[in-house]
């Protein structure tokens, strides 16, 4: 009979929870940052090691196709083209697992973006040889490569000023928490949303002022937060059925399963909202350009 590991690895669910339990209760109560840091670690562990904390589920081909949003015929085609690894056979039944599901969702995402099956096969081959698929395709929403999708960037304050290129805009961004000056060392600054600043700089290259872009950010943020709260509420309702506030935490394996569910929930929610928003923006742009052309041609 094996004995339980008294010192679980720090980069495991059990390790993170064990470290958190070792923190004095008074500190846990008085410092919310301790809890928040542990929560971030829990999600990072599950993202780095998907399926490494709970047994991989198995699916028949019908269930696999349904969960991936495709057809059984497509699954067979991808299998025949060696895009999917062989399933486990139990008699005449083919059983697929979470690895197949993740791969199938990735294939579907790439095909939806206009890639051919030949391109997909080539890219997946490159991925399997150790190349970063995110670098090859830019498909950050297709795989949960990291829990925190945007890492803050620290740089000299002078570099941040040059990056923004507008003193008034810099002050506004500091007020929004997008740029932070180190209180202990004012010569250091942190960009908390580097992708947002990158987008601002690209768009203003067309002549749109950064102030106008910040206005748009402030106008849309409450709507984005409202959508996020609606989506997360669905996942929270499921979690609260199994983790009651004030009650002892369930077993580590059950916590890992719940966190894994939320990670997959995040990935699919981002993908669905991104697709919906892209379709809406494309439709609006086409309608606007059609109106402009019609006005010009009729006069």
Short mmCIF file of C-alpha atoms in Angstrom, two decimals:
data_model
loop_
_atom_site.label_atom_id
_atom_site.label_comp_id
_atom_site.label_asym_id
_atom_site.label_seq_id
_atom_site.Cartn_x
_atom_site.Cartn_y
_atom_site.Cartn_z
CA UNK A 1 0.00 0.00 0.00
CA UNK A 2 1.49 3.31 -1.07
CA UNK A 3 1.77 6.15 1.39
CA UNK A 4 0.56 9.65 0.51
CA UNK A 5 3.14 12.17 -0.57
CA UNK A 6 3.83 14.35 2.46
CA UNK A 7 5.50 16.98 0.34
CA UNK A 8 3.55 17.37 -2.91
CA UNK A 9 5.24 19.22 -5.74
CA UNK A 10 4.80 22.99 -5.63
CA UNK A 11 3.63 23.01 -9.25
CA UNK A 12 0.71 20.67 -8.54
CA UNK A 13 -2.83 21.29 -7.32
CA UNK A 14 -2.00 19.53 -4.06
CA UNK A 15 1.22 21.55 -3.71
CA UNK A 16 -0.47 24.92 -4.18
CA UNK A 17 -3.23 24.03 -1.72
CA UNK A 18 -0.72 22.66 0.79
CA UNK A 19 1.30 25.89 0.63
CA UNK A 20 -1.87 27.92 1.09
CA UNK A 21 -2.91 25.86 4.13
CA UNK A 22 0.51 26.46 5.69
CA UNK A 23 -0.08 30.22 5.64
CA UNK A 24 -1.30 31.31 9.10
CA UNK A 25 -5.08 31.74 9.17
CA UNK A 26 -4.72 35.33 10.38
CA UNK A 27 -2.62 36.19 7.31
CA UNK A 28 -5.13 34.48 4.99
CA UNK A 29 -7.93 36.52 6.49
CA UNK A 30 -6.12 39.86 6.47
CA UNK A 31 -4.33 39.58 3.13
CA UNK A 32 -6.59 38.81 0.20
CA UNK A 33 -3.51 38.97 -2.06
CA UNK A 34 -2.38 35.62 -0.60
CA UNK A 35 -5.62 33.94 -1.71
CA UNK A 36 -5.63 35.66 -5.10
CA UNK A 37 -2.03 34.60 -5.79
CA UNK A 38 -2.89 30.99 -4.89
CA UNK A 39 -5.93 31.04 -7.17
CA UNK A 40 -3.82 32.27 -10.08
CA UNK A 41 -1.30 29.49 -9.37
CA UNK A 42 -4.08 26.86 -9.37
CA UNK A 43 -5.29 27.91 -12.80
CA UNK A 44 -1.75 28.15 -14.18
CA UNK A 45 -1.04 24.58 -12.99
CA UNK A 46 -4.14 23.20 -14.72
CA UNK A 47 -3.41 25.11 -17.94
CA UNK A 48 0.22 23.93 -18.04
CA UNK A 49 -0.75 20.32 -17.34
CA UNK A 50 -4.20 19.74 -18.84
CA UNK A 51 -5.53 16.34 -17.89
CA UNK A 52 -2.58 15.78 -15.56
CA UNK A 53 -4.69 16.06 -12.41
CA UNK A 54 -7.80 14.11 -13.32
CA UNK A 55 -8.35 11.02 -15.40
CA UNK A 56 -8.90 11.77 -19.06
CA UNK A 57 -12.49 11.14 -20.05
CA UNK A 58 -13.36 8.94 -23.00
CA UNK A 59 -15.95 9.59 -25.69
CA UNK A 60 -17.56 7.64 -28.46
CA UNK A 61 -17.29 9.26 -31.87
CA UNK A 62 -20.80 10.78 -31.72
CA UNK A 63 -20.11 12.47 -28.39
CA UNK A 64 -16.67 13.64 -29.53
CA UNK A 65 -18.12 15.26 -32.66
CA UNK A 66 -20.91 16.94 -30.69
CA UNK A 67 -18.53 18.40 -28.08
CA UNK A 68 -16.18 19.69 -30.79
CA UNK A 69 -19.03 21.21 -32.84
CA UNK A 70 -18.42 19.06 -35.91
CA UNK A 71 -19.74 15.85 -37.50
CA UNK A 72 -18.80 12.19 -37.16
CA UNK A 73 -18.03 12.19 -40.89
CA UNK A 74 -15.47 14.97 -40.36
CA UNK A 75 -13.91 13.09 -37.45
CA UNK A 76 -13.43 10.06 -39.70
CA UNK A 77 -11.96 12.23 -42.46
CA UNK A 78 -9.47 13.85 -40.06
CA UNK A 79 -8.59 10.43 -38.70
CA UNK A 80 -8.00 9.07 -42.24
CA UNK A 81 -5.77 12.09 -42.99
CA UNK A 82 -3.72 11.42 -39.82
CA UNK A 83 -4.78 14.69 -38.24
CA UNK A 84 -6.06 12.78 -35.19
CA UNK A 85 -4.14 10.05 -33.35
CA UNK A 86 -5.71 6.57 -33.27
CA UNK A 87 -8.49 6.05 -30.72
CA UNK A 88 -8.44 3.30 -28.11
CA UNK A 89 -10.26 0.21 -29.33
CA UNK A 90 -12.52 -1.86 -27.10
CA UNK A 91 -13.82 -4.58 -29.39
CA UNK A 92 -15.45 -2.72 -32.27
CA UNK A 93 -15.93 0.49 -30.27
CA UNK A 94 -13.53 3.40 -30.80
CA UNK A 95 -12.95 5.49 -27.67
CA UNK A 96 -11.51 9.02 -27.94
CA UNK A 97 -10.18 11.10 -25.03
CA UNK A 98 -9.63 14.76 -24.07
CA UNK A 99 -6.47 14.91 -26.18
CA UNK A 100 -8.53 14.04 -29.26
CA UNK A 101 -11.13 16.65 -28.26
CA UNK A 102 -8.54 19.42 -27.88
CA UNK A 103 -6.92 18.49 -31.21
CA UNK A 104 -10.32 18.32 -32.96
CA UNK A 105 -11.32 21.77 -31.69
CA UNK A 106 -8.00 23.13 -32.91
CA UNK A 107 -8.48 21.58 -36.37
CA UNK A 108 -12.01 22.99 -36.60
CA UNK A 109 -10.79 26.44 -35.55
CA UNK A 110 -8.06 26.46 -38.21
CA UNK A 111 -10.41 25.27 -40.97
CA UNK A 112 -12.91 27.96 -39.97
CA UNK A 113 -10.14 30.52 -40.48
CA UNK A 114 -9.72 29.43 -44.09
CA UNK A 115 -6.84 26.98 -43.86
CA UNK A 116 -6.97 23.83 -46.00
CA UNK A 117 -6.60 20.34 -44.54
CA UNK A 118 -3.13 20.17 -46.10
CA UNK A 119 -2.15 23.40 -44.32
CA UNK A 120 -3.58 22.13 -41.04
CA UNK A 121 -1.63 18.88 -41.32
CA UNK A 122 1.60 20.75 -42.04
CA UNK A 123 1.08 23.13 -39.12
CA UNK A 124 0.16 20.40 -36.65
CA UNK A 125 3.25 18.51 -37.79
CA UNK A 126 5.35 21.56 -37.01
CA UNK A 127 3.66 21.86 -33.63
CA UNK A 128 4.41 18.23 -32.80
CA UNK A 129 8.07 18.80 -33.69
CA UNK A 130 8.29 21.37 -30.92
CA UNK A 131 7.46 24.62 -32.64
CA UNK A 132 5.07 27.05 -30.96
CA UNK A 133 1.71 26.76 -32.70
CA UNK A 134 0.69 30.12 -31.26
CA UNK A 135 3.63 31.73 -33.07
CA UNK A 136 2.79 29.90 -36.29
CA UNK A 137 -0.91 30.72 -36.37
CA UNK A 138 -1.67 33.36 -33.77
CA UNK A 139 -4.46 31.10 -32.48
CA UNK A 140 -4.34 32.14 -28.87
CA UNK A 141 -8.06 31.48 -28.48
CA UNK A 142 -7.77 27.97 -29.93
CA UNK A 143 -5.64 26.58 -27.12
CA UNK A 144 -5.39 27.60 -23.49
CA UNK A 145 -1.67 28.33 -23.62
CA UNK A 146 -1.72 30.35 -20.43
CA UNK A 147 -4.27 31.31 -17.84
CA UNK A 148 -3.16 34.93 -17.88
CA UNK A 149 -3.44 35.82 -21.56
CA UNK A 150 -1.59 39.12 -21.16
CA UNK A 151 1.58 39.48 -19.14
CA UNK A 152 2.47 42.95 -17.80
CA UNK A 153 5.66 44.48 -19.19
CA UNK A 154 8.04 46.46 -16.97
CA UNK A 155 10.33 49.02 -18.54
CA UNK A 156 12.01 52.35 -17.79
CA UNK A 157 9.46 55.14 -17.37
CA UNK A 158 11.12 57.00 -20.25
CA UNK A 159 10.47 54.01 -22.53
CA UNK A 160 6.81 53.94 -21.48
CA UNK A 161 6.52 57.65 -22.24
CA UNK A 162 7.98 57.11 -25.72
CA UNK A 163 5.69 54.13 -26.28
CA UNK A 164 2.57 56.18 -25.50
CA UNK A 165 3.94 59.29 -27.20
CA UNK A 166 1.40 61.67 -25.64
CA UNK A 167 1.70 63.10 -22.08
CA UNK A 168 -2.04 63.62 -21.68
CA UNK A 169 -2.83 60.10 -22.93
CA UNK A 170 -0.18 58.72 -20.55
CA UNK A 171 -1.90 60.41 -17.60
CA UNK A 172 -5.26 58.97 -18.66
CA UNK A 173 -3.80 55.49 -19.03
CA UNK A 174 -2.23 55.78 -15.58
CA UNK A 175 -5.63 56.75 -14.18
CA UNK A 176 -7.11 53.61 -15.77
CA UNK A 177 -4.36 51.41 -14.33
CA UNK A 178 -3.09 50.44 -17.79
CA UNK A 179 0.24 52.15 -17.04
CA UNK A 180 1.63 52.06 -13.51
CA UNK A 181 4.65 53.94 -12.19
CA UNK A 182 6.58 52.09 -9.50
CA UNK A 183 5.96 53.91 -6.21
CA UNK A 184 9.35 52.87 -4.84
CA UNK A 185 11.22 53.73 -8.04
CA UNK A 186 9.60 56.30 -10.33
CA UNK A 187 12.12 55.46 -13.07
CA UNK A 188 10.30 52.14 -13.61
CA UNK A 189 6.88 51.71 -15.23
CA UNK A 190 4.66 48.70 -15.89
CA UNK A 191 2.32 48.35 -18.85
CA UNK A 192 -0.46 46.10 -17.54
CA UNK A 193 -2.17 45.75 -20.94
CA UNK A 194 0.65 45.65 -23.51
CA UNK A 195 -1.58 44.19 -26.27
CA UNK A 196 -4.02 47.05 -25.83
CA UNK A 197 -1.22 49.62 -26.17
CA UNK A 198 0.09 47.75 -29.23
CA UNK A 199 -3.39 47.92 -30.80
CA UNK A 200 -3.68 51.63 -29.97
CA UNK A 201 -0.35 52.37 -31.64
CA UNK A 202 -1.27 50.45 -34.79
CA UNK A 203 -4.70 52.05 -35.16
CA UNK A 204 -3.53 55.58 -34.52
CA UNK A 205 -1.13 55.09 -37.41
CA UNK A 206 -4.21 55.68 -39.56
CA UNK A 207 -4.71 59.11 -38.01
CA UNK A 208 -7.08 58.30 -35.13
CA UNK A 209 -5.91 60.05 -31.97
CA UNK A 210 -4.94 58.01 -28.93
CA UNK A 211 -7.36 60.10 -26.87
CA UNK A 212 -10.22 58.91 -29.08
CA UNK A 213 -9.07 55.31 -28.69
CA UNK A 214 -9.00 55.68 -24.90
CA UNK A 215 -12.52 57.13 -25.09
CA UNK A 216 -13.64 54.01 -26.98
CA UNK A 217 -11.95 51.77 -24.43
CA UNK A 218 -13.74 53.50 -21.56
CA UNK A 219 -17.08 53.32 -23.40
CA UNK A 220 -16.85 49.62 -24.23
CA UNK A 221 -15.30 48.33 -20.98
CA UNK A 222 -18.56 48.33 -18.94
CA UNK A 223 -20.31 46.34 -21.70
CA UNK A 224 -17.45 43.84 -21.88
CA UNK A 225 -17.50 43.43 -18.10
CA UNK A 226 -21.27 42.87 -18.21
CA UNK A 227 -20.88 40.13 -20.84
CA UNK A 228 -18.09 38.56 -18.79
CA UNK A 229 -20.25 38.50 -15.65
CA UNK A 230 -23.13 36.85 -17.53
CA UNK A 231 -20.86 34.13 -18.90
CA UNK A 232 -18.97 33.49 -15.68
CA UNK A 233 -22.22 33.30 -13.70
CA UNK A 234 -23.09 30.09 -15.54
CA UNK A 235 -19.80 28.47 -14.53
CA UNK A 236 -20.09 29.82 -10.98
CA UNK A 237 -23.51 28.25 -10.53
CA UNK A 238 -22.04 24.85 -11.39
CA UNK A 239 -19.09 25.31 -9.01
CA UNK A 240 -21.30 26.46 -6.12
CA UNK A 241 -23.27 23.22 -6.35
CA UNK A 242 -20.10 21.34 -5.40
CA UNK A 243 -18.20 23.88 -3.28
CA UNK A 244 -20.42 25.42 -0.61
CA UNK A 245 -19.25 28.75 0.92
CA UNK A 246 -18.07 28.18 4.48
CA UNK A 247 -17.95 24.40 4.09
CA UNK A 248 -14.68 22.40 3.99
CA UNK A 249 -13.07 22.19 0.58
CA UNK A 250 -13.61 18.97 -1.38
CA UNK A 251 -10.76 16.62 -2.25
CA UNK A 252 -7.87 18.03 -4.30
CA UNK A 253 -8.84 15.86 -7.30
CA UNK A 254 -12.35 17.37 -7.31
CA UNK A 255 -10.91 20.90 -7.09
CA UNK A 256 -8.63 20.09 -10.04
CA UNK A 257 -11.62 18.83 -12.02
CA UNK A 258 -13.60 22.01 -11.31
CA UNK A 259 -10.68 24.26 -12.24
CA UNK A 260 -10.13 22.26 -15.43
CA UNK A 261 -13.79 22.79 -16.28
CA UNK A 262 -13.46 26.54 -15.74
CA UNK A 263 -10.30 26.68 -17.90
CA UNK A 264 -12.15 24.96 -20.75
CA UNK A 265 -15.13 27.22 -20.09
CA UNK A 266 -12.88 30.29 -20.42
CA UNK A 267 -11.39 29.06 -23.70
CA UNK A 268 -14.74 28.28 -25.31
CA UNK A 269 -16.37 31.47 -23.99
CA UNK A 270 -13.58 33.60 -25.47
CA UNK A 271 -13.80 31.75 -28.78
CA UNK A 272 -17.58 32.11 -29.04
CA UNK A 273 -17.63 35.79 -28.04
CA UNK A 274 -14.72 36.55 -30.38
CA UNK A 275 -16.50 34.86 -33.30
CA UNK A 276 -19.78 36.64 -32.54
CA UNK A 277 -18.12 40.04 -32.15
CA UNK A 278 -16.09 39.57 -35.34
CA UNK A 279 -19.23 38.67 -37.32
CA UNK A 280 -21.08 41.70 -35.91
CA UNK A 281 -18.22 44.10 -36.65
CA UNK A 282 -17.80 42.73 -40.19
CA UNK A 283 -21.52 43.12 -40.85
CA UNK A 284 -21.52 46.66 -39.48
CA UNK A 285 -18.46 47.65 -41.53
CA UNK A 286 -19.95 46.19 -44.72
CA UNK A 287 -23.23 48.00 -44.09
CA UNK A 288 -21.43 51.30 -43.48
CA UNK A 289 -19.28 50.98 -46.62
CA UNK A 290 -22.33 49.95 -48.67
CA UNK A 291 -24.13 53.07 -47.48
CA UNK A 292 -21.17 55.29 -48.35
CA UNK A 293 -20.82 53.78 -51.83
CA UNK A 294 -24.55 54.02 -52.47
CA UNK A 295 -24.57 57.69 -51.45
CA UNK A 296 -21.57 58.43 -53.65
CA UNK A 297 -22.90 56.59 -56.72
CA UNK A 298 -26.37 58.07 -56.47
CA UNK A 299 -25.14 61.65 -56.46
#
